[in-house]
GROMACS .gro file of C-alpha atoms in nm:
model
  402
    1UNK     CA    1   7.618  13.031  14.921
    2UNK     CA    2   7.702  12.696  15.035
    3UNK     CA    3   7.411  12.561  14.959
    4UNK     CA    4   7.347  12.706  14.633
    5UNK     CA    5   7.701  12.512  14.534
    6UNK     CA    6   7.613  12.208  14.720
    7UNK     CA    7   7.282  12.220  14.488
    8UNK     CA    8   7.499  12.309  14.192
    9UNK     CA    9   7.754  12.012  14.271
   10UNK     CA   10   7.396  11.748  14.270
   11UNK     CA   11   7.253  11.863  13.989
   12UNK     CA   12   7.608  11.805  13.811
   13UNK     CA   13   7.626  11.475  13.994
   14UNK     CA   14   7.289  11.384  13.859
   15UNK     CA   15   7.349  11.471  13.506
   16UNK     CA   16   7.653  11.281  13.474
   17UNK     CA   17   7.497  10.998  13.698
   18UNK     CA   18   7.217  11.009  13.364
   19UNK     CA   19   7.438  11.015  13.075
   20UNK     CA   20   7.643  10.711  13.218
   21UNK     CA   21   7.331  10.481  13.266
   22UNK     CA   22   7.201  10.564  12.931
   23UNK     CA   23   7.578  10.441  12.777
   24UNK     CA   24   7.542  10.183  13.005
   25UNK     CA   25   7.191  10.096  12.914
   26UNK     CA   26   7.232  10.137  12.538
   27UNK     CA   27   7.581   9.945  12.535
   28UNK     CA   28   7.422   9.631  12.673
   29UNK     CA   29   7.073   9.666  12.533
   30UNK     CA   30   6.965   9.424  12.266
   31UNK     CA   31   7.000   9.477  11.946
   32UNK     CA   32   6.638   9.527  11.752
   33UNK     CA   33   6.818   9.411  11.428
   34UNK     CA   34   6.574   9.122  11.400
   35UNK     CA   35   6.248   9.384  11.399
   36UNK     CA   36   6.312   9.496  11.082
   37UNK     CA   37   6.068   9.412  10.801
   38UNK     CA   38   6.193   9.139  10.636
   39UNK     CA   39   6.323   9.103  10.263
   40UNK     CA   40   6.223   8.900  10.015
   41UNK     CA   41   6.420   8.575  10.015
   42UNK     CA   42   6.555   8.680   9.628
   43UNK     CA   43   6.664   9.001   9.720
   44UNK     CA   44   6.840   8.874   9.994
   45UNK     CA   45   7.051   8.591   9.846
   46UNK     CA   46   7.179   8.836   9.528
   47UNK     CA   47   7.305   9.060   9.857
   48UNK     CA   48   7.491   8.800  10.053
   49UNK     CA   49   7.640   8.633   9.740
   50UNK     CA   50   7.764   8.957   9.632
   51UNK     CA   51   7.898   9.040   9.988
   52UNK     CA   52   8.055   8.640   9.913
   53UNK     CA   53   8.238   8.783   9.635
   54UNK     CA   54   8.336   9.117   9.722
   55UNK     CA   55   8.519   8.939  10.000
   56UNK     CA   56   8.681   8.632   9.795
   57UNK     CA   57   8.770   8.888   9.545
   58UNK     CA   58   8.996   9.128   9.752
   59UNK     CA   59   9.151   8.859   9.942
   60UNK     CA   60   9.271   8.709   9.611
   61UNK     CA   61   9.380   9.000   9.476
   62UNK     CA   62   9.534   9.129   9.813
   63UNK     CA   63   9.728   8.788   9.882
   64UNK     CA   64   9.912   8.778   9.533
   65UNK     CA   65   9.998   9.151   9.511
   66UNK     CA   66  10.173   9.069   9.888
   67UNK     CA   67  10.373   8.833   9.714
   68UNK     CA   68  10.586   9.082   9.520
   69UNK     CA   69  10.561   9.367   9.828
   70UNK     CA   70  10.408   9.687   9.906
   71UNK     CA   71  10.596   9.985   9.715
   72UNK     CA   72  10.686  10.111  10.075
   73UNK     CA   73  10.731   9.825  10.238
   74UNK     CA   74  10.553   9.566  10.461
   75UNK     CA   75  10.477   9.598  10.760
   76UNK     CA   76  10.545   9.268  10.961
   77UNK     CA   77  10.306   9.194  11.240
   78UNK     CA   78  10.500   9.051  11.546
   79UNK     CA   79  10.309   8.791  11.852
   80UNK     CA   80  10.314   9.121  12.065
   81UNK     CA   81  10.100   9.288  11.819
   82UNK     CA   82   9.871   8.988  11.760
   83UNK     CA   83   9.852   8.984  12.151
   84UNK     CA   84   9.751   9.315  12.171
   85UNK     CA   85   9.515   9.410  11.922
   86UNK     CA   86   9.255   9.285  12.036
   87UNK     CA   87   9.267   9.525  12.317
   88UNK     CA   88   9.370   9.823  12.149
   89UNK     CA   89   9.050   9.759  11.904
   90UNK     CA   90   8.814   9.720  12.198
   91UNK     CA   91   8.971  10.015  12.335
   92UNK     CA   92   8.881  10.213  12.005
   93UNK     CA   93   8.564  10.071  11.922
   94UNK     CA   94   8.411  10.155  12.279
   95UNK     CA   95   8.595  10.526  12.180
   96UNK     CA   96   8.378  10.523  11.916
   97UNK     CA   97   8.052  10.416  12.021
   98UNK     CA   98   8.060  10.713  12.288
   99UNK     CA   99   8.171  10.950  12.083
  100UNK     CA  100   7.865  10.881  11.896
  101UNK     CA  101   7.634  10.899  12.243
  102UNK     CA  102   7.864  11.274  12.322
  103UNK     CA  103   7.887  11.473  12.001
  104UNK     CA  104   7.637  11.539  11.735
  105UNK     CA  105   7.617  11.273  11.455
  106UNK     CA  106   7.647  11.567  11.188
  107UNK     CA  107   8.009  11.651  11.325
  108UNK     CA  108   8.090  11.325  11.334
  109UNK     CA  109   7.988  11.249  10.991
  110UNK     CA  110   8.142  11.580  10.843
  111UNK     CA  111   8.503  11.490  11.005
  112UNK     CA  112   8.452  11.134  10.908
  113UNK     CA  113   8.389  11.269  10.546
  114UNK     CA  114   8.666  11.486  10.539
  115UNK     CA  115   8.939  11.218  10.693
  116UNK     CA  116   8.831  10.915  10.439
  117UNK     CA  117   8.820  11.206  10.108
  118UNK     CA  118   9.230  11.188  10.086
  119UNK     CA  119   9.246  10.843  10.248
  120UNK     CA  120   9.008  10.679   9.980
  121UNK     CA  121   9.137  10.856   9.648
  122UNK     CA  122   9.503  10.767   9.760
  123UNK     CA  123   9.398  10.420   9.828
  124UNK     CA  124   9.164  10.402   9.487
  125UNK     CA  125   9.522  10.556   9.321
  126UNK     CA  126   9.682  10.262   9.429
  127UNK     CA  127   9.433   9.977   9.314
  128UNK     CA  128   9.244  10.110   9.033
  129UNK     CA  129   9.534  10.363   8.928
  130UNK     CA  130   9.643  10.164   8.625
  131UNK     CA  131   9.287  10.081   8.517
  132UNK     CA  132   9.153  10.400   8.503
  133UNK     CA  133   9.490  10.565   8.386
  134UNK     CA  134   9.421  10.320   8.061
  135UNK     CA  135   9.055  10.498   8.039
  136UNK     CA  136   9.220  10.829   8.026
  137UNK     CA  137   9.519  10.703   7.795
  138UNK     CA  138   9.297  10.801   7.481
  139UNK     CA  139   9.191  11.184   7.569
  140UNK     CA  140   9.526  11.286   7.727
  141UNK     CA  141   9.898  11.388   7.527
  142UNK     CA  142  10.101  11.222   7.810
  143UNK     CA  143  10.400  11.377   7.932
  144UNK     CA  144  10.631  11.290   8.235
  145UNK     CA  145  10.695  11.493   8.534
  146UNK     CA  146  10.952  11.438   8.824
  147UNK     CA  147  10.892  11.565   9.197
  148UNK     CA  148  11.196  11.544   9.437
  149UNK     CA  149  11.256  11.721   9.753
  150UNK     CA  150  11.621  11.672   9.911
  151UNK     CA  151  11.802  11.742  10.260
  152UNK     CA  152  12.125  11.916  10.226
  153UNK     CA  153  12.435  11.767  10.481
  154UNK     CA  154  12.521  12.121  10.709
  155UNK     CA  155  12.655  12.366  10.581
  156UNK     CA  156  12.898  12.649  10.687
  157UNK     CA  157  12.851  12.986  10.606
  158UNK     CA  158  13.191  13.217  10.563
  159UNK     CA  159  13.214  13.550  10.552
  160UNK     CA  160  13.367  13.715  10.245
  161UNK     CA  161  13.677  13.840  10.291
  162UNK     CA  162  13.738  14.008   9.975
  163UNK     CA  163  13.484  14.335   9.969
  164UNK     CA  164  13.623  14.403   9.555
  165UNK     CA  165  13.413  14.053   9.459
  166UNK     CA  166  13.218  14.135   9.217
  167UNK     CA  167  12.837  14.049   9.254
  168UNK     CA  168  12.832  13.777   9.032
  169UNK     CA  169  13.136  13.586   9.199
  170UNK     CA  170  13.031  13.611   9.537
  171UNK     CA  171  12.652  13.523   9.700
  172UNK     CA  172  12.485  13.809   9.876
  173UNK     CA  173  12.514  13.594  10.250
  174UNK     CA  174  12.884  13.507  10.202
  175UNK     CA  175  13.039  13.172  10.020
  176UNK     CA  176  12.873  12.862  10.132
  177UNK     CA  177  13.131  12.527  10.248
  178UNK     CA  178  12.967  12.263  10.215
  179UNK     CA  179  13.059  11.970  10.538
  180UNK     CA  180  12.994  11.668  10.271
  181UNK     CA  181  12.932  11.615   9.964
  182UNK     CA  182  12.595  11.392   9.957
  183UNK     CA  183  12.233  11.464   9.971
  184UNK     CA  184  11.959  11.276  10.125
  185UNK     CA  185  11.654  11.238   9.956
  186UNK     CA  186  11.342  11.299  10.125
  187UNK     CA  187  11.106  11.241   9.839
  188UNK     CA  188  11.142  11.149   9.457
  189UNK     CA  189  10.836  11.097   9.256
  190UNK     CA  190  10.765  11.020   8.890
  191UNK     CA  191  10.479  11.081   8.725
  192UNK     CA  192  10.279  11.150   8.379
  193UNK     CA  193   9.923  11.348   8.316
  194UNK     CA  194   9.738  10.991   8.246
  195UNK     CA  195   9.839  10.883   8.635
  196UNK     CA  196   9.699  11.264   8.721
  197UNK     CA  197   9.417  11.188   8.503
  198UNK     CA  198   9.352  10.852   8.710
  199UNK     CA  199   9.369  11.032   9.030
  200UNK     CA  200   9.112  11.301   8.933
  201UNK     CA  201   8.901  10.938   8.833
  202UNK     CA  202   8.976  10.886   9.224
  203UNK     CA  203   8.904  11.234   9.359
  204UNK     CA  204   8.548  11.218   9.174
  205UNK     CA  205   8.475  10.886   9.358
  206UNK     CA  206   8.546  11.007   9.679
  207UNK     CA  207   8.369  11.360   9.616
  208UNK     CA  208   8.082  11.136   9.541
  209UNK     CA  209   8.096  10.906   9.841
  210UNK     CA  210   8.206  11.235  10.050
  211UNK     CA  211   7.840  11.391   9.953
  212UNK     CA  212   7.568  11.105   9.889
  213UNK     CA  213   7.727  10.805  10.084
  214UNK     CA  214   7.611  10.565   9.825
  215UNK     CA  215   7.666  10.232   9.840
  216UNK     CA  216   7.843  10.185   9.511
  217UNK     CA  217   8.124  10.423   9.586
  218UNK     CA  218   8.147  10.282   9.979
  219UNK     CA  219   8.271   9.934   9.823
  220UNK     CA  220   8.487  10.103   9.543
  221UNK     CA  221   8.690  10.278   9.833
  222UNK     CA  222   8.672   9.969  10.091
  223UNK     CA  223   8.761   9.690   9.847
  224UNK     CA  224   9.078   9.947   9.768
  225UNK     CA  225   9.115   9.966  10.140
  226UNK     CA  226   9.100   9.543  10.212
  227UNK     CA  227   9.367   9.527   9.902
  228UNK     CA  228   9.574   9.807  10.017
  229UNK     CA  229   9.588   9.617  10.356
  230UNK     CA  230   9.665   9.297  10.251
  231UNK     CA  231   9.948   9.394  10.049
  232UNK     CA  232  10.105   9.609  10.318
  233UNK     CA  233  10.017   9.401  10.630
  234UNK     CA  234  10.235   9.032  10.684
  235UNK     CA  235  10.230   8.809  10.953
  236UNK     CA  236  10.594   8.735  11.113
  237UNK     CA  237  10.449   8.355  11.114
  238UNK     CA  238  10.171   8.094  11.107
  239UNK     CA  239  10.173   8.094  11.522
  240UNK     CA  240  10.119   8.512  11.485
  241UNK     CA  241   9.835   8.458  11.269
  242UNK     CA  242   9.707   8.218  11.545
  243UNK     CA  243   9.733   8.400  11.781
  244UNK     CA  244   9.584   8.707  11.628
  245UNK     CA  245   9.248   8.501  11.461
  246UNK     CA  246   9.214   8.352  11.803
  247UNK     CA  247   9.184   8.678  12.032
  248UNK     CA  248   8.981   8.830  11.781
  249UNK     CA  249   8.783   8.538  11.763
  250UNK     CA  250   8.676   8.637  12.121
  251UNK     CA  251   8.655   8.998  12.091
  252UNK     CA  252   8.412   8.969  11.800
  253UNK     CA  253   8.198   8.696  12.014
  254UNK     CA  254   8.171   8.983  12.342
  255UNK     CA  255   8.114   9.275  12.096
  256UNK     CA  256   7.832   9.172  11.899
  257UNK     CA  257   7.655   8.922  12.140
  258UNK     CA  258   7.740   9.048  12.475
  259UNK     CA  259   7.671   9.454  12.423
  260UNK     CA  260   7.513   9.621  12.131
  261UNK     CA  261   7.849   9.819  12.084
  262UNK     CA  262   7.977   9.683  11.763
  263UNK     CA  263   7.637   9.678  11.561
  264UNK     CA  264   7.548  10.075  11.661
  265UNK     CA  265   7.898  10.202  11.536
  266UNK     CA  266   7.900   9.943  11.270
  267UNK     CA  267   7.504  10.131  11.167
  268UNK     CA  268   7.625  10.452  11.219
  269UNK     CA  269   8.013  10.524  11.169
  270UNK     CA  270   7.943  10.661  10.805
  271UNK     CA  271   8.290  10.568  10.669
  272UNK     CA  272   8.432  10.283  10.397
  273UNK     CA  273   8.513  10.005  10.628
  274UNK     CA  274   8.238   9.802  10.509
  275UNK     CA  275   8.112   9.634  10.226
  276UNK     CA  276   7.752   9.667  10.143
  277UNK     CA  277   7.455   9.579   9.892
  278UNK     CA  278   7.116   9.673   9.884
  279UNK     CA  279   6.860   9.353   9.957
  280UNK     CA  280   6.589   9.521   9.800
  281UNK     CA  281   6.764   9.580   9.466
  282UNK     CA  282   6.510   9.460   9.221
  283UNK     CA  283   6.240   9.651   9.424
  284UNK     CA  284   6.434  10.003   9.439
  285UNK     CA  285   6.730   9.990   9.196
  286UNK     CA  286   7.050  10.141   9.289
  287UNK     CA  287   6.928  10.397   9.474
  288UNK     CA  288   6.838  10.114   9.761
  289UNK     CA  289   6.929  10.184  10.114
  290UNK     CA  290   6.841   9.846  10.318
  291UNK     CA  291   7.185   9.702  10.277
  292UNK     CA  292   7.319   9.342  10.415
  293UNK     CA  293   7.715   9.455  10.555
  294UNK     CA  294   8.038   9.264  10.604
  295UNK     CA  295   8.332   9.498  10.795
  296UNK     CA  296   8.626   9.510  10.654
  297UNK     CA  297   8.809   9.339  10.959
  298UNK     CA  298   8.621   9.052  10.876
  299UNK     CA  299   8.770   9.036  10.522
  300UNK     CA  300   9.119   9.144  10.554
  301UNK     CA  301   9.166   8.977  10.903
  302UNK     CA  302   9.151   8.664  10.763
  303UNK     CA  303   9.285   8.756  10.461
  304UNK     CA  304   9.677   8.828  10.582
  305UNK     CA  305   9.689   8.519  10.702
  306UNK     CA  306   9.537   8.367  10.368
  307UNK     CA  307   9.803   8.545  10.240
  308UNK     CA  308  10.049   8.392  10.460
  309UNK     CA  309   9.977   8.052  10.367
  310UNK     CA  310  10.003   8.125   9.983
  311UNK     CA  311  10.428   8.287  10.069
  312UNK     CA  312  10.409   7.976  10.242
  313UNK     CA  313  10.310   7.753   9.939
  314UNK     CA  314  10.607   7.956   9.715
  315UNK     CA  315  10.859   7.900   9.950
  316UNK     CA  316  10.782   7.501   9.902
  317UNK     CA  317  10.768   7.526   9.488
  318UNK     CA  318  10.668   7.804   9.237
  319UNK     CA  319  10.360   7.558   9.153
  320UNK     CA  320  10.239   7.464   9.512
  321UNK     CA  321   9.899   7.622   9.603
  322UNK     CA  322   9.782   7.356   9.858
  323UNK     CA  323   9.733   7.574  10.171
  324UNK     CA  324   9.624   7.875   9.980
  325UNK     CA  325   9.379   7.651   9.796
  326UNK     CA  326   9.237   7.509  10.154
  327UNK     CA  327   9.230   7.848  10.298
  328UNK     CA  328   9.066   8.039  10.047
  329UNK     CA  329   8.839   7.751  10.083
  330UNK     CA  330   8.805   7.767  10.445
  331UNK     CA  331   8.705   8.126  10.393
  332UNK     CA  332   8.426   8.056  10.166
  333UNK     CA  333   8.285   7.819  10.405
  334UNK     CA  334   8.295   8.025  10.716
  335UNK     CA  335   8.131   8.294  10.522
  336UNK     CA  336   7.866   8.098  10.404
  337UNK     CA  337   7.785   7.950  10.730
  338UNK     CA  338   7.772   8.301  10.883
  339UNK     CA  339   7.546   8.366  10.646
  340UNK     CA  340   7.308   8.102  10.672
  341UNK     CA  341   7.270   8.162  11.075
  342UNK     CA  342   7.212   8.540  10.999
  343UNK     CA  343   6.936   8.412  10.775
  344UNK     CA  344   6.787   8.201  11.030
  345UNK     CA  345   6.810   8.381  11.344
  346UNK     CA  346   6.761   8.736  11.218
  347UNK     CA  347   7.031   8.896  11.408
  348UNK     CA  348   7.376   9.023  11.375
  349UNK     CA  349   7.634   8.789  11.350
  350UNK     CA  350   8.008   8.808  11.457
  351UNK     CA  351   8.142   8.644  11.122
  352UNK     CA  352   8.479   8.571  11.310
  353UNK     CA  353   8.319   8.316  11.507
  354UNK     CA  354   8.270   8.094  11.194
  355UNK     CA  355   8.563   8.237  11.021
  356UNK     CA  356   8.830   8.189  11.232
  357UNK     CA  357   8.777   7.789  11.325
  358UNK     CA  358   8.770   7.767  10.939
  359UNK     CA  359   9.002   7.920  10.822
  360UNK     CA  360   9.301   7.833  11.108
  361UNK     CA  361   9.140   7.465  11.165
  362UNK     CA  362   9.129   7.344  10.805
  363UNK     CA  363   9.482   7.446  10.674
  364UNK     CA  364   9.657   7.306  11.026
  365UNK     CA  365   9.474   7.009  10.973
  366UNK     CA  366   9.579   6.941  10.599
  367UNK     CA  367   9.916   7.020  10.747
  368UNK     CA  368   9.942   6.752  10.967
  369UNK     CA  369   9.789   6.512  10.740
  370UNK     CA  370  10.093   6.610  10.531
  371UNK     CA  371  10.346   6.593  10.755
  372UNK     CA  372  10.457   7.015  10.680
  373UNK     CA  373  10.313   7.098  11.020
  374UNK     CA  374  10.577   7.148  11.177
  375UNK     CA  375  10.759   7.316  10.867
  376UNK     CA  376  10.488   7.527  10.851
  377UNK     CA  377  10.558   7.649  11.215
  378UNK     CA  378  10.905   7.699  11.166
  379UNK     CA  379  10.837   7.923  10.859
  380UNK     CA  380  10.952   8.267  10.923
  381UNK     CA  381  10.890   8.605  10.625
  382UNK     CA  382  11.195   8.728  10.499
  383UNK     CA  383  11.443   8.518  10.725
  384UNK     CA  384  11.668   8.382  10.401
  385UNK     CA  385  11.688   8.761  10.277
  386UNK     CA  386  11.721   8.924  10.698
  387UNK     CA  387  12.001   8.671  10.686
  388UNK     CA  388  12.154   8.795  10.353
  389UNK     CA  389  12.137   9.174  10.451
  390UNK     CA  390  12.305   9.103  10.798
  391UNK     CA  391  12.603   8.892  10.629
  392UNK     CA  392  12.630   9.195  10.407
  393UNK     CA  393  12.624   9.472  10.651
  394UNK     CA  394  12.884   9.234  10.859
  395UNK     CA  395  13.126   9.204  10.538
  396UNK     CA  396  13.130   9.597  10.456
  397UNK     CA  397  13.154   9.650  10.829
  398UNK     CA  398  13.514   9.460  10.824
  399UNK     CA  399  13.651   9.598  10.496
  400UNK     CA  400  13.590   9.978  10.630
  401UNK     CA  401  13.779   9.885  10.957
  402UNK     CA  402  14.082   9.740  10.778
   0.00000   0.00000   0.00000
C-alpha cells in the first residue's frame, strides 16, 4: 500500500511538475507574430489609420464629456492608486493568461460573452443612447415612466388595543408608528419608450457581438467603453498621472517584450477591450478576420490624463486649449511612431513605450517653456469646490449646535 501511494504521490508530482513548465515555457516563449503572411502594404495603412482615429476620436470625446462629470460621479484616482496599478494589472493579466492554459477556451469564451452582454448595452446606453433614441423618435408615441425604490426610517409596530375597530380603520398587523418622518431613496429613475427603444438598439448590438464576435460590433462596444472611462475616471493631479504613465510605461515594456503573456490573452480573451480592423478589407470585405489591434488601456490610459490637461486649460481661461492641444498632439505622434516600428519589425509592440514619453514629455516641456510648470503641479480637481462644501458643512455644523 505504501508504495502504490508513494507511486500515486509521483505521478501527481510529475503532472503538476508538466503543466508548470509548459506555463513557464509558453509565458516566455517568443511570440511568432512576425510569421504571419504578410498584408498588402494598402490594406495595412487603411487599418492602422483607422485604429489612429478610433483612438483620437474617443479620447476627444471622453476628455470634454469629463469636463461637465459623470452622472454618478468621478472617480478620482489618488498617487496610491497610480502606484499600484501597475501591480494589480500584472497580477490580473498573468490571472488571465493561465486561466486560459487551465480551463477550456469555450467556457471561457461563453462567461466572457455573458459578462460583457449587460456591460456593453449599458455602456452603448450611455454613449450612443441619445443618437439612437433620435432613430427611434419617428416609429415610437413617447410616453414617460418613473422608477423609484425607497428605504423606510424603522418603524414600530403596536398592537391594537381596541378589538371593536372596524377593518377598514385598523391594518390587519396592528397600527404602524412611524420613528421619523423621512425616506431615503435608494433609486429614482426617469424614463420614456424612445430611451427603451435606444436600449433595445443596444441589446441587438451586444446580442450580435455576444454570437458572431465581429469586428464592427467589438469597436461599437469598446469605443463606448474608452468614453465611458474617460468620463468617469480623473486624475487627483498632473504628478498622479506621472506617476501612473510611468509604471505602466514599464509594465507594458516586460509584458510584451520580456514574456509572450500580454500578446496570447490580448489574441485570445474574446471580449471588447480592443479596437480592431481588418487589413485585408478590400480583399475580404467586412467579413475579414486578420485584424491590426490597439487595447483599450492604450487609449484611455493616456487619455485621463489628456483629459487632465484640458480641466487644466479651463481652470486658466474658458478659451485656453494649449496643453490639451500639445497632448492630443503628443498622442498622435506616439501612435504613429508605434505604428511605424510595428511595420518595420513585424512584431507586437507595447504602444506605451512611445506613448507615454510623448504624451507626459511634450506637455511638461511646453510648461516650462511657459513658465505654468509649476502651476501646473500645484493644480489639484475639485479643490475650490472640496473647499466650498467643507466651509458649508462647517457653517450648518455651528448653527445646529447653537
Amino acid at each position: 500500500m505504501a508504495e502504490e501511494g508513494a507511486t500515486v504521490t509521483e505521478q501527481v508530482t510529475g503532472a503538476i511538475a508538466d503543466v508548470v513548465n509548459e506555463i513557464v515555457n509558453e509565458t516566455f516563449a517568443k511570440s511568432n507574430a512576425s510569421s504571419r503572411e504578410p498584408t498588402t502594404p494598402v490594406g495595412q495603412g487603411i487599418a492602422y489609420i483607422s485604429l489612429l482615429l478610433m483612438a483620437v476620436v474617443p479620447i476627444y470625446i471622453g476628455a470634454w464629456r469629463s469636463t461637465k462629470g459623470a452622472k454618478g460621479g468621478s472617480e478620482v484616482i489618488t498617487s496610491y492608486d497610480a502606484m499600484t496599478f501597475p501591480f494589480v494589472a500584472s497580477a490580473t493579466l498573468f490571472g488571465i493568461f493561465l486561466f486560459f492554459k487551465v480551463l477550456p477556451q469555450v467556457y471561457i469564451d461563453y462567461a466572457i460573452a455573458f459578462y460583457f452582454f449587460g456591460l456593453g448595452a449599458a455602456a452603448m446606453l450611455q454613449v450612443y443612447g441619445e443618437q439612437f433614441g433620435s432613430w427611434c423618435a419617428p416609429f415610437i408615441t413617447n410616453k414617460h415612466y418613473s422608477l423609484s425604490l425607497t428605504e423606510r426610517p424603522d418603524e414600530e409596530v403596536v398592537d391594537s388595543e381596541d378589538d371593536d375597530k372596524s377593518e377598514g380603520d385598523a391594518k390587519s398587523e396592528g397600527d404602524v408608528k412611524s420613528e421619523g418622518d423621512k425616506t431615503i431613496v435608494v433609486l429614482a429613475h426617469d424614463f420614456d419608450r424612445v430611451k427603451v427603444g435606444a436600449f433595445g438598439i443596444c441589446v441587438v448590438i451586444a446580442l450580435w457581438y455576444a454570437f458572431t464576435k465581429h469586428w464592427l460590433a467589438n469597436n461599437l462596444i469598446g469605443i463606448a467603453f474608452a468614453i465611458n472611462a474617460l468620463e468617469l475616471l480623473q486624475l487627483s493631479s498632473v504628478m498622479t498621472g506621472v506617476i501612473l504613465l510611468g509604471g505602466l510605461f514599464f509594465y507594458d515594456v516586460f509584458w510584451v517584450f520580456g514574456t509572450n503573456v500580454m500578446v496570447t490573452v490580448a489574441k485570445n480573451f474574446n471580449a471588447p477591450i480592443k479596437v480592431v480592423f481588418p487589413q485585408d478589407l478590400l480583399e475580404n470585405g467586412i467579413f475579414s478576420d486578420r485584424c491590426a489591434m490597439l487595447g483599450l488601456g492604450d487609449i484611455v490610459l493616456p487619455g485621463i490624463f489628456i483629459a487632465f490637461l484640458l480641466r487644466f486649460d479651463l481652470s486658466l481661461g474658458a478659451h485656453r486649449r494649449t496643453y490639451f492641444n500639445s497632448g492630443f498632439v503628443s498622442y498622435i505622434i506616439g501612435l504613429v511612431i508605434t505604428m511605424a516600428v510595428m511595420v518595420i519589425f513585424q512584431h507586437a509592440q507595447p504602444a506605451l513605450l512611445y506613448l507615454v514619453p510623448c504624451c507626459v514629455g511634450i506637455p511638461l516641456t511646453v510648461a516650462f517653456l511657459k513658465g505654468e510648470l509649476k502651476q501646473m503641479m500645484d493644480f489639484r480637481e475639485g479643490e475650490e469646490e472640496k473647499k466650498e462644501e467643507v466651509e458649508a458643512e462647517g457653517a450648518e455644523a455651528i448653527k445646529k449646535q447653537e
